[in-house]
C-alpha positions as a Python dict, from the first residue, in 0.01 Angstrom:
ca = {
    (1, 'M'): (0, 0, 0),
    (2, 'G'): (215, -163, -264),
    (3, 'A'): (527, -339, -149),
    (4, 'E'): (834, -512, -273),
    (5, 'H'): (765, -735, -566),
    (6, 'G'): (1125, -782, -671),
    (7, 'A'): (1442, -597, -586),
    (8, 'E'): (1803, -569, -684),
    (9, 'P'): (2050, -530, -396),
    (10, 'V'): (2216, -189, -377),
    (11, 'P'): (2591, -192, -436),
    (12, 'G'): (2771, -125, -112),
    (13, 'A'): (2459, -155, 99),
    (14, 'G'): (2547, -485, 263),
    (15, 'E'): (2320, -789, 247),
    (16, 'P'): (2028, -774, -1),
    (17, 'H'): (1691, -678, 141),
    (18, 'H'): (1533, -876, -140),
    (19, 'T'): (1269, -1075, 42),
    (20, 'L'): (1154, -790, 267),
    (21, 'G'): (771, -796, 268),
    (22, 'L'): (733, -1051, -13),
    (23, 'E'): (560, -1312, 201),
    (24, 'V'): (319, -1055, 348),
    (25, 'M'): (224, -927, 2),
    (26, 'S'): (157, -1278, -130),
    (27, 'D'): (-194, -1254, 15),
    (28, 'A'): (-268, -917, -151),
    (29, 'I'): (-469, -1080, -429),
    (30, 'R'): (-676, -775, -528),
    (31, 'Y'): (-372, -548, -542),
    (32, 'R'): (-188, -796, -764),
    (33, 'R'): (-491, -818, -994),
    (34, 'Y'): (-498, -437, -1013),
    (35, 'L'): (-127, -433, -1094),
    (36, 'I'): (-162, -693, -1368),
    (37, 'E'): (-447, -494, -1523),
    (38, 'L'): (-211, -196, -1549),
    (39, 'L'): (79, -396, -1691),
    (40, 'Q'): (-79, -657, -1918),
    (41, 'P'): (-178, -427, -2209),
    (42, 'H'): (188, -334, -2259),
    (43, 'L'): (334, -686, -2253),
    (44, 'G'): (430, -877, -2566),
    (45, 'R'): (433, -1248, -2645),
    (46, 'T'): (780, -1303, -2498),
    (47, 'I'): (851, -1147, -2157),
    (48, 'L'): (1156, -1125, -1934),
    (49, 'E'): (1069, -1024, -1579),
    (50, 'V'): (1353, -872, -1377),
    (51, 'G'): (1341, -926, -1001),
    (52, 'S'): (1063, -1184, -997),
    (53, 'G'): (1086, -1244, -622),
    (54, 'L'): (867, -1537, -521),
    (55, 'G'): (689, -1539, -858),
    (56, 'D'): (349, -1416, -740),
    (57, 'L'): (313, -1157, -1014),
    (58, 'A'): (449, -1390, -1283),
    (59, 'A'): (195, -1654, -1184),
    (60, 'G'): (-86, -1411, -1268),
    (61, 'L'): (38, -1305, -1610),
    (62, 'G'): (-119, -1450, -1923),
    (63, 'G'): (-128, -1428, -2300),
    (64, 'Y'): (242, -1496, -2355),
    (65, 'A'): (428, -1763, -2550),
    (66, 'R'): (740, -1751, -2333),
    (67, 'L'): (810, -1603, -1990),
    (68, 'I'): (1156, -1575, -1833),
    (69, 'V'): (1158, -1512, -1458),
    (70, 'T'): (1480, -1386, -1303),
    (71, 'D'): (1634, -1286, -975),
    (72, 'V'): (1967, -1246, -797),
    (73, 'D'): (1864, -1380, -456),
    (74, 'P'): (1940, -1755, -420),
    (75, 'A'): (1632, -1815, -202),
    (76, 'C'): (1406, -1652, -461),
    (77, 'L'): (1569, -1841, -747),
    (78, 'S'): (1508, -2166, -560),
    (79, 'E'): (1143, -2072, -504),
    (80, 'L'): (1103, -1977, -870),
    (81, 'A'): (1254, -2308, -980),
    (82, 'D'): (1014, -2499, -753),
    (83, 'R'): (717, -2298, -876),
    (84, 'F'): (784, -2289, -1251),
    (85, 'G'): (1040, -2563, -1311),
    (86, 'T'): (794, -2806, -1471),
    (87, 'R'): (642, -2553, -1713),
    (88, 'A'): (759, -2558, -2073),
    (89, 'D'): (661, -2194, -2132),
    (90, 'V'): (855, -2052, -1834),
    (91, 'D'): (1234, -2035, -1787),
    (92, 'V'): (1415, -1944, -1465),
    (93, 'M'): (1751, -1769, -1474),
    (94, 'R'): (1977, -1545, -1268),
    (95, 'M'): (2002, -1185, -1389),
    (96, 'D'): (2179, -894, -1220),
    (97, 'L'): (2118, -552, -1370),
    (98, 'R'): (2450, -428, -1233),
    (99, 'E'): (2639, -666, -1460),
    (100, 'D'): (2682, -680, -1837),
    (101, 'D'): (2562, -1018, -1961),
    (102, 'A'): (2637, -1121, -2319),
    (103, 'T'): (2400, -1418, -2292),
    (104, 'T'): (2091, -1205, -2235),
    (105, 'P'): (1789, -1355, -2416),
    (106, 'S'): (1594, -1161, -2678),
    (107, 'V'): (1230, -1080, -2589),
    (108, 'D'): (946, -848, -2685),
    (109, 'T'): (915, -703, -2335),
    (110, 'V'): (1118, -656, -2019),
    (111, 'L'): (908, -611, -1706),
    (112, 'A'): (1055, -457, -1388),
    (113, 'V'): (822, -402, -1093),
    (114, 'N'): (971, -231, -786),
    (115, 'V'): (1328, -290, -906),
    (116, 'L'): (1477, 28, -1055),
    (117, 'E'): (1463, 224, -729),
    (118, 'H'): (1723, -11, -579),
    (119, 'I'): (1992, 61, -837),
    (120, 'V'): (2227, 358, -819),
    (121, 'D'): (2292, 366, -1194),
    (122, 'D'): (1933, 344, -1309),
    (123, 'A'): (2005, 458, -1666),
    (124, 'G'): (2272, 189, -1693),
    (125, 'A'): (2024, -71, -1568),
    (126, 'L'): (1774, 46, -1829),
    (127, 'R'): (2034, 9, -2103),
    (128, 'R'): (2099, -348, -1985),
    (129, 'M'): (1726, -418, -1997),
    (130, 'A'): (1711, -272, -2349),
    (131, 'A'): (1985, -512, -2460),
    (132, 'S'): (1732, -793, -2407),
    (133, 'V'): (1452, -630, -2607),
    (134, 'V'): (1396, -650, -2981),
    (135, 'P'): (1382, -312, -3164),
    (136, 'G'): (1037, -164, -3116),
    (137, 'G'): (976, -367, -2800),
    (138, 'N'): (886, -234, -2455),
    (139, 'I'): (1041, -196, -2113),
    (140, 'V'): (755, -178, -1864),
    (141, 'L'): (846, -15, -1533),
    (142, 'F'): (658, 19, -1208),
    (143, 'V'): (843, 220, -941),
    (144, 'P'): (774, 383, -602),
    (145, 'A'): (680, 748, -641),
    (146, 'Y'): (740, 1080, -469),
    (147, 'P'): (1022, 1154, -223),
    (148, 'S'): (761, 1287, 20),
    (149, 'L'): (656, 923, 76),
    (150, 'Y'): (1011, 805, 148),
    (151, 'G'): (1023, 656, 497),
    (152, 'P'): (1158, 377, 718),
    (153, 'H'): (1037, 103, 484),
    (154, 'D'): (1225, 254, 191),
    (155, 'R'): (1545, 268, 394),
    (156, 'A'): (1497, -88, 522),
    (157, 'A'): (1431, -213, 169),
    (158, 'G'): (1743, -46, 31),
    (159, 'H'): (1568, 208, -189),
    (160, 'V'): (1808, 457, -343),
    (161, 'R'): (1524, 687, -441),
    (162, 'R'): (1156, 741, -505),
    (163, 'Y'): (1077, 887, -845),
    (164, 'V'): (866, 1170, -975),
    (165, 'P'): (759, 1160, -1341),
    (166, 'K'): (1033, 1408, -1436),
    (167, 'T'): (1319, 1205, -1285),
    (168, 'L'): (1195, 876, -1427),
    (169, 'R'): (1159, 1033, -1773),
    (170, 'A'): (1515, 1167, -1745),
    (171, 'A'): (1654, 819, -1667),
    (172, 'V'): (1461, 663, -1956),
    (173, 'V'): (1574, 926, -2206),
    (174, 'K'): (1935, 905, -2081),
    (175, 'A'): (1923, 531, -2155),
    (176, 'G'): (1830, 609, -2517),
    (177, 'L'): (1468, 496, -2486),
    (178, 'R'): (1142, 658, -2589),
    (179, 'V'): (872, 730, -2332),
    (180, 'E'): (535, 594, -2444),
    (181, 'V'): (343, 599, -2113),
    (182, 'L'): (435, 781, -1792),
    (183, 'R'): (180, 843, -1520),
    (184, 'P'): (124, 822, -1144),
    (185, 'V'): (-105, 543, -1025),
    (186, 'N'): (-265, 431, -697),
    (187, 'F'): (-373, 770, -561),
    (188, 'L'): (-542, 633, -250),
    (189, 'G'): (-248, 401, -190),
    (190, 'G'): (-21, 705, -180),
    (191, 'I'): (-235, 862, 90),
    (192, 'A'): (-253, 536, 286),
    (193, 'W'): (123, 492, 253),
    (194, 'W'): (189, 844, 382),
    (195, 'V'): (-33, 782, 685),
    (196, 'A'): (110, 438, 763),
    (197, 'V'): (477, 504, 692),
    (198, 'R'): (542, 875, 733),
    (199, 'V'): (294, 936, 1016),
    (200, 'G'): (272, 589, 1172),
    (201, 'G'): (639, 504, 1120),
    (202, 'C'): (584, 151, 982),
    (203, 'S'): (918, 11, 866),
    (204, 'S'): (774, -297, 693),
    (205, 'P'): (437, -413, 558),
    (206, 'R'): (208, -545, 830),
    (207, 'S'): (-20, -833, 746),
    (208, 'S'): (-323, -674, 910),
    (209, 'L'): (-281, -340, 729),
    (210, 'V'): (-209, -508, 396),
    (211, 'G'): (-523, -717, 437),
    (212, 'L'): (-740, -413, 511),
    (213, 'Y'): (-591, -220, 221),
    (214, 'D'): (-643, -512, -16),
    (215, 'R'): (-1008, -562, 82),
    (216, 'L'): (-1122, -204, 124),
    (217, 'V'): (-900, 36, -69),
    (218, 'V'): (-790, -152, -382),
    (219, 'P'): (-1145, -201, -522),
    (220, 'V'): (-1202, 175, -490),
    (221, 'V'): (-866, 251, -655),
    (222, 'R'): (-948, 23, -949),
    (223, 'F'): (-1289, 187, -993),
    (224, 'M'): (-1155, 545, -966),
    (225, 'E'): (-859, 505, -1197),
    (226, 'T'): (-1057, 356, -1484),
    (227, 'R'): (-1237, 692, -1496),
    (228, 'W'): (-972, 939, -1374),
    (229, 'R'): (-598, 989, -1418),
    (230, 'P'): (-460, 1092, -1079),
    (231, 'P'): (-193, 1365, -1057),
    (232, 'F'): (-23, 1183, -769),
    (233, 'G'): (10, 824, -657),
    (234, 'Q'): (207, 572, -459),
    (235, 'S'): (375, 446, -777),
    (236, 'I'): (455, 546, -1135),
    (237, 'L'): (380, 333, -1439),
    (238, 'C'): (617, 385, -1731),
    (239, 'V'): (635, 215, -2070),
    (240, 'A'): (962, 283, -2252),
    (241, 'R'): (1003, 186, -2616),
    (242, 'V'): (1331, 46, -2748),
    (243, 'P'): (1392, 247, -3067),
    (244, 'E'): (1393, 79, -3407),
    (245, 'T'): (1624, 351, -3543),
    (246, 'P'): (1845, 622, -3382),
    (247, 'E'): (1599, 884, -3506),
    (248, 'D'): (1316, 706, -3324),
    (249, 'A'): (1502, 740, -2993),
    (250, 'S'): (1508, 1117, -3023),
    (251, 'T'): (1129, 1142, -3054),
    (252, 'D'): (1008, 1146, -2695),
    (253, 'R'): (646, 1187, -2598),
}
């Protein structure tokens, strides 16, 4: 049962729900390892992570020369500064995907885990991410999947939507990007999420359930999905390429 890693507040939705569930998910070590295994092959030497939250995912990344962790929530920015402030290879900065920022750094990869679903103008947010990426670089997205799994937790977290592959592809293409990878992941997590949230009515991650899921389900998910591409899952992994030329943008896989 994946949860909020990082989140942008929804315009007009009141106070940000940014830290909802972050502390509970800090102990989900196996799930985070599974997530990093999915993401790491698509990350370059310089990475900008949008919505870094408390920095748990960033702390597990490796193989980079420079990592920029960002957030909009003051409490998370303070935590990120405490956690990474003494490291020469990590920078901490504020970044809001709802705002145009002329000072955006240039990187090989932008990483956004559980962020895009919070933003009404998702194609606009993707274009702002692309402004930080060198031509030919990647935007790596991980988003909640399938409206059938939308429940109390999504509403409490300020989710505008859950995606299906078709709607995520449409947002990526609208932003002028090329889809390189697009697939559902975490099949068993989707079933567990449906039971816990849609049937059980859980409105936030519970430490006991997260612990059971992390110990019992995640190892099976990792084993299954190295051998099988599920047609459905709790989340969708997408790698979008920033085109090197206008012609490259029109060639979508």
